[in-house]
Short mmCIF file of C-alpha atoms in Angstrom, two decimals:
data_model
loop_
_atom_site.label_atom_id
_atom_site.label_comp_id
_atom_site.label_asym_id
_atom_site.label_seq_id
_atom_site.Cartn_x
_atom_site.Cartn_y
_atom_site.Cartn_z
CA MET U 1 0.00 0.00 0.00
CA GLY U 2 1.54 3.32 -1.07
CA TYR U 3 1.35 6.42 1.05
CA ILE U 4 0.84 8.84 -1.83
CA SER U 5 -0.96 8.61 -5.13
CA PHE U 6 1.58 10.32 -7.38
CA ARG U 7 3.86 8.31 -9.64
CA PRO U 8 7.50 7.99 -8.51
CA LEU U 9 9.68 11.01 -9.11
CA ARG U 10 12.80 10.16 -11.04
CA ARG U 11 14.31 13.60 -11.02
CA CYS U 12 13.50 17.22 -10.24
CA VAL U 13 11.19 18.69 -12.86
CA ARG U 14 12.95 21.44 -14.77
CA LEU U 15 10.89 24.60 -14.82
CA ALA U 16 11.05 26.42 -18.14
CA CYS U 17 8.64 29.24 -18.97
CA ALA U 18 5.62 28.17 -16.95
CA LEU U 19 4.71 26.13 -13.91
CA VAL U 20 1.53 24.11 -13.62
CA VAL U 21 0.01 24.55 -10.18
CA ILE U 22 -1.39 21.61 -8.26
CA GLY U 23 -4.73 21.78 -6.55
CA GLY U 24 -4.53 23.04 -3.02
CA ALA U 25 -1.46 25.18 -3.64
CA GLY U 26 -3.31 27.61 -5.88
CA CYS U 27 -3.66 27.91 -9.64
CA GLY U 28 -4.72 30.26 -12.41
CA THR U 29 -4.07 33.96 -12.71
CA ALA U 30 -1.94 35.48 -10.01
CA SER U 31 -3.14 38.36 -7.85
CA PRO U 32 -1.65 41.83 -8.42
CA ARG U 33 1.33 42.60 -6.25
CA GLY U 34 1.29 45.44 -3.79
CA ALA U 35 -0.85 44.62 -0.77
CA PRO U 36 0.93 42.94 2.14
CA SER U 37 0.11 39.35 2.99
CA ALA U 38 -3.32 38.91 4.51
CA LEU U 39 -2.14 35.98 6.57
CA ALA U 40 -3.22 36.29 10.17
CA PRO U 41 -0.46 36.51 12.79
CA PRO U 42 0.61 33.09 14.05
CA ALA U 43 -1.76 31.85 16.72
CA ALA U 44 -0.43 30.69 20.04
CA PRO U 45 0.36 26.96 19.88
CA ALA U 46 -2.39 24.74 21.20
CA PRO U 47 -1.46 23.39 24.62
CA ALA U 48 -0.22 19.83 24.56
CA PRO U 49 -2.65 17.30 26.03
CA PRO U 50 -1.87 16.42 29.64
CA MET U 51 0.34 13.39 30.18
CA SER U 52 -0.46 10.59 32.57
CA PRO U 53 2.05 10.17 35.45
CA ASP U 54 3.95 7.39 33.70
CA GLU U 55 3.93 9.00 30.25
CA VAL U 56 7.08 10.63 28.79
CA ALA U 57 7.83 12.98 25.90
CA LEU U 58 9.34 11.81 22.64
CA PRO U 59 13.12 12.37 22.74
CA LEU U 60 13.97 15.11 20.24
CA ASP U 61 16.71 13.14 18.52
CA ALA U 62 14.27 10.26 17.92
CA ARG U 63 12.29 12.29 15.39
CA GLY U 64 12.68 11.82 11.66
CA ALA U 65 12.38 9.13 9.02
CA TYR U 66 12.60 5.38 9.68
CA PHE U 67 13.05 2.55 7.16
CA GLY U 68 12.76 -1.23 7.21
CA ASP U 69 15.58 -3.52 6.23
CA ASP U 70 14.52 -3.40 2.57
CA GLY U 71 14.96 0.41 2.49
CA HIS U 72 11.36 0.99 1.36
CA ASP U 73 9.07 0.22 4.31
CA PHE U 74 8.71 3.73 5.73
CA ALA U 75 7.65 5.40 8.98
CA ALA U 76 8.30 8.81 10.57
CA LEU U 77 8.15 10.34 14.03
CA ALA U 78 7.34 14.01 14.59
CA VAL U 79 6.10 16.32 17.34
CA VAL U 80 3.13 18.60 16.59
CA GLY U 81 1.84 20.93 19.27
CA GLY U 82 3.75 18.99 21.91
CA ARG U 83 2.19 15.69 20.81
CA PRO U 84 4.20 12.81 19.36
CA ILE U 85 2.94 11.66 15.94
CA LEU U 86 3.68 8.43 14.06
CA PHE U 87 3.19 8.35 10.29
CA THR U 88 3.24 5.08 8.32
CA PRO U 89 1.72 3.98 4.98
CA ARG U 90 -1.24 2.77 7.08
CA GLY U 91 -2.06 6.18 8.45
CA LEU U 92 -1.28 8.96 10.90
CA PHE U 93 -1.37 8.16 14.61
CA ALA U 94 -1.14 10.25 17.78
CA ILE U 95 0.98 8.03 20.01
CA ARG U 96 1.89 7.90 23.70
CA LEU U 97 5.23 6.83 25.17
CA ARG U 98 6.10 5.12 28.44
CA ARG U 99 9.39 3.93 29.82
CA ALA U 100 10.03 0.24 29.22
CA PRO U 101 11.83 -2.07 31.68
CA ASP U 102 14.76 -2.46 29.25
CA GLY U 103 15.47 1.30 29.35
CA GLY U 104 13.76 2.03 26.02
CA PHE U 105 10.20 3.19 25.39
CA ALA U 106 6.91 1.47 24.80
CA VAL U 107 4.96 3.29 22.08
CA ARG U 108 1.19 2.95 22.42
CA VAL U 109 -0.49 3.05 19.00
CA PRO U 110 -4.26 3.79 18.75
CA PRO U 111 -6.53 1.62 16.59
CA PRO U 112 -6.27 2.48 12.88
CA PRO U 113 -9.00 4.08 10.75
CA GLU U 114 -11.73 1.75 9.51
CA GLY U 115 -10.61 -0.45 6.61
CA VAL U 116 -6.89 -0.05 7.34
CA ASP U 117 -4.71 -2.92 8.50
CA PRO U 118 -3.80 -2.35 12.16
CA LEU U 119 -0.33 -1.80 13.52
CA PRO U 120 0.72 -3.63 16.67
CA PRO U 121 -0.95 -1.83 19.62
CA SER U 122 2.52 -1.31 21.12
CA LEU U 123 5.88 -0.78 19.47
CA SER U 124 9.29 -0.61 21.08
CA LEU U 125 11.43 2.51 20.64
CA ARG U 126 15.07 1.75 21.40
CA ALA U 127 17.81 4.34 21.91
CA PRO U 128 21.08 4.25 19.93
CA ARG U 129 23.56 1.66 21.07
CA ALA U 130 27.33 1.33 20.86
CA GLY U 131 28.45 1.39 17.24
CA ASP U 132 25.06 2.55 15.93
CA ASP U 133 23.79 6.13 16.46
CA ARG U 134 20.28 5.37 15.13
CA TRP U 135 17.07 4.88 17.03
CA ALA U 136 15.01 1.78 16.31
CA LEU U 137 11.20 1.78 16.19
CA GLY U 138 9.71 -1.70 15.95
CA PRO U 139 10.88 -3.09 12.57
CA TRP U 140 12.23 0.29 11.40
CA ARG U 141 15.61 1.96 11.88
CA GLN U 142 16.13 5.69 11.90
CA TRP U 143 17.53 7.53 8.89
CA ARG U 144 19.76 10.27 10.28
CA ASP U 145 20.17 13.38 8.13
CA ALA U 146 21.66 16.29 10.06
CA ARG U 147 20.87 18.92 7.41
CA ALA U 148 17.22 17.90 7.12
CA THR U 149 16.91 17.86 10.91
CA ARG U 150 18.34 21.36 11.30
CA LEU U 151 16.10 22.72 8.56
CA LEU U 152 12.92 21.29 10.09
CA ASP U 153 13.93 22.07 13.68
CA ALA U 154 13.91 25.85 13.26
CA ALA U 155 11.47 27.34 15.79
CA ASN U 156 10.81 30.60 13.94
CA THR U 157 7.91 31.14 11.55
CA ARG U 158 9.05 30.95 7.92
CA ARG U 159 6.99 32.17 4.98
CA LEU U 160 7.39 31.25 1.31
CA GLU U 161 5.33 32.63 -1.58
CA ARG U 162 4.32 30.88 -4.77
CA VAL U 163 6.08 31.90 -7.99
CA SER U 164 3.19 32.26 -10.40
CA ASP U 165 3.25 30.87 -13.92
CA GLY U 166 2.59 34.40 -15.22
CA LEU U 167 5.68 35.74 -13.48
CA ILE U 168 7.93 32.94 -14.69
CA SER U 169 6.77 33.26 -18.31
CA THR U 170 6.95 37.07 -18.32
CA MET U 171 10.49 37.11 -16.93
CA ALA U 172 11.54 34.58 -19.57
CA GLU U 173 9.88 36.61 -22.36
CA ILE U 174 11.57 39.84 -21.21
CA ARG U 175 15.01 38.24 -21.23
CA ARG U 176 14.49 36.46 -24.54
CA HIS U 177 13.03 39.37 -26.51
CA THR U 178 15.48 41.97 -25.22
CA HIS U 179 18.31 39.56 -26.06
CA LEU U 180 17.02 39.15 -29.63
CA ALA U 181 16.36 42.89 -30.12
CA ARG U 182 19.71 43.97 -28.66
CA ASP U 183 22.13 41.21 -29.81
CA ARG U 184 20.29 40.22 -33.03
CA PRO U 185 21.71 36.71 -33.34
CA ALA U 186 21.29 35.70 -37.00
CA GLN U 187 20.48 32.03 -36.40
CA GLU U 188 17.81 32.71 -33.78
CA LEU U 189 16.16 35.44 -35.88
CA GLN U 190 16.16 33.11 -38.87
CA GLU U 191 14.36 30.46 -36.81
CA ILE U 192 11.65 32.99 -35.97
CA GLY U 193 11.04 33.78 -39.64
CA CYS U 194 11.22 30.26 -41.02
CA CYS U 195 7.62 29.40 -40.11
CA ILE U 196 5.98 32.66 -41.24
CA ASP U 197 4.69 33.32 -44.75
CA PRO U 198 7.29 35.51 -46.52
CA LYS U 199 4.71 38.16 -47.48
CA VAL U 200 3.45 38.37 -43.92
CA LEU U 201 7.00 38.45 -42.60
CA ARG U 202 7.88 41.40 -44.87
CA GLY U 203 4.82 43.22 -43.60
CA TRP U 204 6.09 42.83 -40.06
CA GLY U 205 9.50 44.18 -41.03
CA GLY U 206 11.27 40.82 -41.05
CA PRO U 207 12.17 38.65 -38.03
CA LEU U 208 13.47 41.70 -36.13
CA GLY U 209 10.16 43.44 -36.68
CA VAL U 210 8.35 40.44 -35.20
CA VAL U 211 10.59 40.60 -32.12
CA LEU U 212 10.12 44.36 -31.68
CA THR U 213 6.35 44.03 -32.02
CA GLU U 214 6.22 41.31 -29.36
CA LEU U 215 8.48 43.40 -27.11
CA GLY U 216 6.06 46.28 -27.55
CA GLY U 217 3.25 44.03 -26.41
CA LEU U 218 5.25 43.17 -23.31
CA LEU U 219 5.70 46.87 -22.54
CA ASP U 220 1.95 47.34 -22.94
CA SER U 221 1.27 44.68 -20.31
CA LEU U 222 4.00 45.90 -17.93
CA GLU U 223 2.79 49.52 -18.03
CA ARG U 224 0.03 48.61 -15.57
CA GLY U 225 2.70 48.13 -12.90
CA ILE U 226 4.47 51.50 -13.07
CA ALA U 227 4.12 54.10 -10.34
CA PRO U 228 3.31 57.75 -11.27
CA SER U 229 6.91 58.75 -10.50
CA GLU U 230 8.16 56.16 -13.03
CA ARG U 231 6.16 57.32 -16.06
CA ALA U 232 8.97 59.41 -17.52
CA ARG U 233 11.42 56.54 -17.16
CA PHE U 234 9.01 54.12 -18.79
CA ALA U 235 8.47 56.53 -21.67
CA GLY U 236 12.18 56.24 -22.39
CA TYR U 237 11.70 52.51 -23.05
CA ARG U 238 8.93 53.34 -25.51
CA ARG U 239 11.14 55.81 -27.40
CA ALA U 240 14.07 53.39 -27.54
CA LEU U 241 11.83 50.62 -28.87
CA ALA U 242 10.31 52.90 -31.55
CA GLN U 243 13.80 53.71 -32.84
CA ALA U 244 15.28 50.19 -32.54
CA SER U 245 14.44 49.17 -36.11
CA ARG U 246 16.40 52.05 -37.66
CA PRO U 247 19.87 51.32 -39.10
CA GLY U 248 22.56 51.62 -36.45
CA ALA U 249 20.03 52.03 -33.63
CA THR U 250 20.42 50.00 -30.45
CA LEU U 251 18.09 49.00 -27.64
CA TRP U 252 18.42 50.31 -24.10
CA PRO U 253 21.44 48.93 -22.08
CA ALA U 254 21.08 45.37 -20.73
CA ARG U 255 21.22 46.62 -17.12
CA ASP U 256 17.95 48.48 -17.73
CA ASP U 257 16.12 45.18 -18.30
CA ASP U 258 16.07 44.76 -14.52
CA PHE U 259 13.45 47.50 -14.18
CA LEU U 260 11.13 45.53 -16.49
CA ILE U 261 11.70 42.40 -14.39
CA GLU U 262 10.70 44.37 -11.28
CA LEU U 263 7.50 45.52 -13.00
CA ALA U 264 6.68 41.88 -13.78
CA VAL U 265 7.14 41.01 -10.11
CA ARG U 266 4.70 43.74 -9.07
CA LEU U 267 2.07 42.51 -11.48
CA PHE U 268 2.31 38.77 -11.19
CA ARG U 269 3.66 37.80 -7.78
CA SER U 270 1.22 35.41 -6.17
CA GLN U 271 -0.56 35.74 -2.82
CA ASP U 272 -0.44 31.95 -2.29
CA GLU U 273 1.90 31.00 0.53
CA ILE U 274 3.54 28.21 2.49
CA VAL U 275 3.99 28.98 6.19
CA ILE U 276 6.06 26.69 8.42
CA ARG U 277 5.71 27.06 12.20
CA ASP U 278 7.15 25.13 15.10
CA GLY U 279 9.39 23.10 12.81
CA ALA U 280 7.01 20.44 11.49
CA LEU U 281 3.67 22.28 11.19
CA MET U 282 3.02 23.65 7.70
CA SER U 283 0.16 25.54 6.02
CA ILE U 284 -0.32 25.63 2.24
CA ILE U 285 -2.50 28.69 1.66
CA SER U 286 -4.36 29.45 -1.57
CA ARG U 287 -5.76 32.95 -2.14
CA ASP U 288 -5.38 33.57 -5.88
CA VAL U 289 -8.46 31.79 -7.25
CA SER U 290 -11.87 32.56 -5.73
CA PRO U 291 -13.49 29.08 -5.86
CA ARG U 292 -10.39 27.47 -4.35
CA ARG U 293 -9.37 29.85 -1.61
CA ASP U 294 -8.46 27.54 1.19
CA CYS U 295 -5.65 26.28 3.39
CA GLN U 296 -4.25 22.83 3.93
CA LEU U 297 -2.66 22.28 7.33
CA GLY U 298 -0.30 19.39 7.82
CA ILE U 299 3.00 18.16 9.14
CA VAL U 300 6.32 17.84 7.35
CA VAL U 301 8.55 14.80 7.84
CA PRO U 302 11.82 13.88 6.11
CA GLU U 303 11.31 11.43 3.23
CA PRO U 304 14.64 10.85 1.47
CA THR U 305 13.38 8.38 -1.20
CA GLU U 306 11.13 10.84 -3.09
CA ASN U 307 8.11 8.54 -3.22
CA ARG U 308 10.27 5.41 -3.37
CA SER U 309 11.95 6.46 -6.62
CA HIS U 310 15.42 5.68 -5.22
CA PRO U 311 17.08 4.38 -2.03
CA PRO U 312 17.38 6.87 0.86
CA VAL U 313 20.06 9.50 0.23
CA LEU U 314 21.51 12.14 2.55
CA SER U 315 20.80 15.79 1.81
CA ALA U 316 23.62 17.39 -0.17
CA ALA U 317 25.62 20.33 1.16
CA PRO U 318 24.96 23.46 -0.95
CA ALA U 319 27.93 25.09 -2.63
CA PRO U 320 28.51 28.77 -1.79
CA GLY U 321 25.93 30.88 -3.61
CA LYS U 322 23.86 27.82 -4.50
CA ILE U 323 20.94 25.97 -2.96
CA ALA U 324 20.38 22.28 -2.25
CA ALA U 325 17.22 20.27 -1.73
CA VAL U 326 15.95 18.35 1.29
CA SER U 327 13.29 15.79 0.34
CA VAL U 328 10.26 15.82 2.64
CA LEU U 329 6.69 14.56 2.81
CA PHE U 330 3.66 16.72 3.58
CA VAL U 331 0.91 14.88 5.48
CA ALA U 332 -2.40 16.76 5.57
CA LEU U 333 -4.23 17.16 8.88
CA GLU U 334 -7.18 19.38 7.93
CA GLN U 335 -8.46 21.92 5.44
CA GLY U 336 -10.04 25.31 6.13
CA PRO U 337 -10.21 29.00 5.11
CA PRO U 338 -6.97 30.74 4.08
CA ASP U 339 -6.45 32.47 7.42
CA GLY U 340 -7.80 29.72 9.61
CA CYS U 341 -5.18 26.97 9.76
CA THR U 342 -2.58 28.37 12.14
CA GLN U 343 -2.27 25.56 14.68
CA ALA U 344 -2.72 21.83 14.89
CA PRO U 345 -6.24 20.61 15.68
CA ALA U 346 -6.92 19.82 19.31
CA ASP U 347 -7.98 16.29 18.39
CA LEU U 348 -5.66 14.14 16.29
CA PRO U 349 -7.40 10.79 15.81
CA ALA U 350 -5.87 8.09 13.69
CA ARG U 351 -6.52 8.79 10.02
CA PRO U 352 -5.69 7.21 6.66
CA PRO U 353 -2.73 8.61 4.70
CA SER U 354 -4.78 10.75 2.31
CA GLY U 355 -3.68 14.18 1.16
CA SER U 356 0.03 13.38 1.34
CA PHE U 357 2.58 14.35 -1.27
CA PRO U 358 6.37 14.73 -1.62
CA PHE U 359 8.23 17.94 -2.23
CA ARG U 360 11.60 19.55 -1.75
CA LEU U 361 12.71 22.27 0.62
CA PHE U 362 15.62 24.39 -0.64
CA GLN U 363 18.29 25.69 1.71
CA ASP U 364 21.36 27.82 1.08
CA ALA U 365 24.89 27.21 2.30
CA SER U 366 24.06 28.75 5.68
CA GLY U 367 21.16 26.32 6.20
CA ARG U 368 18.50 29.02 5.70
CA LEU U 369 15.19 27.98 4.06
CA VAL U 370 14.92 29.81 0.72
CA GLY U 371 12.29 27.88 -1.22
CA ALA U 372 10.14 24.83 -1.78
CA HIS U 373 9.31 22.81 -4.89
CA VAL U 374 6.07 20.82 -4.82
CA VAL U 375 6.10 18.13 -7.52
CA GLY U 376 3.25 15.82 -8.46
CA TYR U 377 2.14 13.84 -11.48
CA LEU U 378 2.05 16.38 -14.36
CA ALA U 379 2.16 19.19 -11.80
CA SER U 380 4.83 21.44 -10.34
CA THR U 381 4.77 24.49 -8.09
CA LEU U 382 7.65 26.62 -6.86
CA PHE U 383 7.68 28.73 -3.68
CA VAL U 384 10.45 31.15 -2.66
CA GLU U 385 11.21 33.46 0.26
CA ALA U 386 8.52 36.07 0.65
CA GLY U 387 9.51 39.60 -0.42
CA LEU U 388 12.38 38.79 -2.81
CA ASN U 389 12.84 41.56 -5.36
CA GLY U 390 12.78 40.73 -9.06
CA LEU U 391 16.54 40.49 -9.58
CA ALA U 392 17.10 38.33 -6.49
CA LEU U 393 14.24 36.06 -7.50
CA GLU U 394 15.50 35.66 -11.04
CA THR U 395 19.06 35.03 -9.83
CA LEU U 396 17.83 32.29 -7.47
CA LEU U 397 15.87 30.60 -10.27
CA ARG U 398 18.48 30.93 -12.99
CA GLU U 399 21.65 30.08 -11.04
CA ASN U 400 20.01 26.93 -9.72
CA ASP U 401 18.77 25.82 -13.12
CA LEU U 402 15.06 26.31 -12.34
CA ILE U 403 14.57 28.45 -15.46
CA ARG U 404 16.53 28.41 -18.67
CA ASN U 405 18.72 31.17 -20.01
CA PRO U 406 17.37 32.89 -23.14
#
C-alpha cells in the first residue's frame, strides 16, 4: 500500500517558462502585487494534552524518518503541538510513550482508521547503542540526516510565496526578446522567420520586426505596474523601442532590463503561501483563485526516497551561492479557510494517509530555508522566500537551473 498517489519522481522537474500549479497550492491567474500578505499573525500553539504520570515525551533526537531492512518500508516520528505523531503507509497516529523495563520506550498506537490494517498496539522505541547512532522503532531503523533535521527544527515562523506561472513566463519573455532585439543573433532570428509566410514576414519588417512588435506588447502589459513617478522613465523605453528598427540604432542597455523584471514582479507575484511554524507544522495557503481559496494544514517529515523512486540518500551540502534540496513529505491534517489553519487541531485521531505528497525544501549554504518545490504527477509548483525583489528572485531561479537562459 503506497502512502501517496503520485507516480514515482525520477528527477527534479525542470521549470522552463511556466509552472503548472497543483490543486490546493493555488492555480490560475496570480493576484496583483502590492498589498501585504493577509495571513493572520501566528496563533499561540495549542497546549499539549496532559500526560499521565507514567507517560514521557518523545526524545527530540528520535524524530525523523525510519526505514525497514529493505529500504522501502517507511515510517516517521514528529512532534506537533507537543504531541508525538507516528506516520506510516497505514495512516497517521497520535501516540503515547512510556518507559520500558529495558530502558527504552513502549509506544502505544491507537486503533487504525476503519478499513486499514492495524499496527501492533505497542511498538518498542530503542535508543542508539554502541556502534550505531540510530534509534530503532519496531521493525524500522532511523535515517539520520543532520541537514534535514536542522532545517525542520527551526522554531521561527518561515513564509514562502508561490512563484506564479505568469511571473515565470513574463520574466523569460523579457530576457528572450530583449536579447534578440539587442544582440540580433542571425540564427535565432532566422528560426523565428522560417515558419511565417514571406509576405506576412515582410509586412512585419522581417524577423526583427516580429521581435520588436512582441516586445512592444510586453511593454503594454507591464505599463500597468508602473508608479506615477516612473512614467517618464518608462516613456524612455517606448522611445528606444520605436527607434530600434532604424539602421545603427540599439536598444536600451542590458542593465535596464532589470526594471522591467521588477515591474513583472509587481504585477504577477502570487498571494499563495507556504507557512512553516514550530518546525514540522506547515500551512499551504491558496488565495489567488476565488473558488479554491483555502488552506491545507499538515505536518512535514523527512522522506529521502522521493516517493520510493530511489534508495534513501543524505541531503547534499549546498555550494557557496547555490541551494540544495531536502526531500520531505507533507501529510495533511485538515483543510479550512486561508487564514484559519494556524495551529494543529486539538484532536488528532488516527486517520488514513490521504492528502500526502512529496516535495523539496531548498536551503542555502548557511542552512536558511529559501524555497520549496512541490512536484506531483504532471504538476509542479515553486515557492520562494517572501519579499524577494525581481533580480534576487531571477538570480535564485536561474543560477540553480530552475529556469533556462534565453
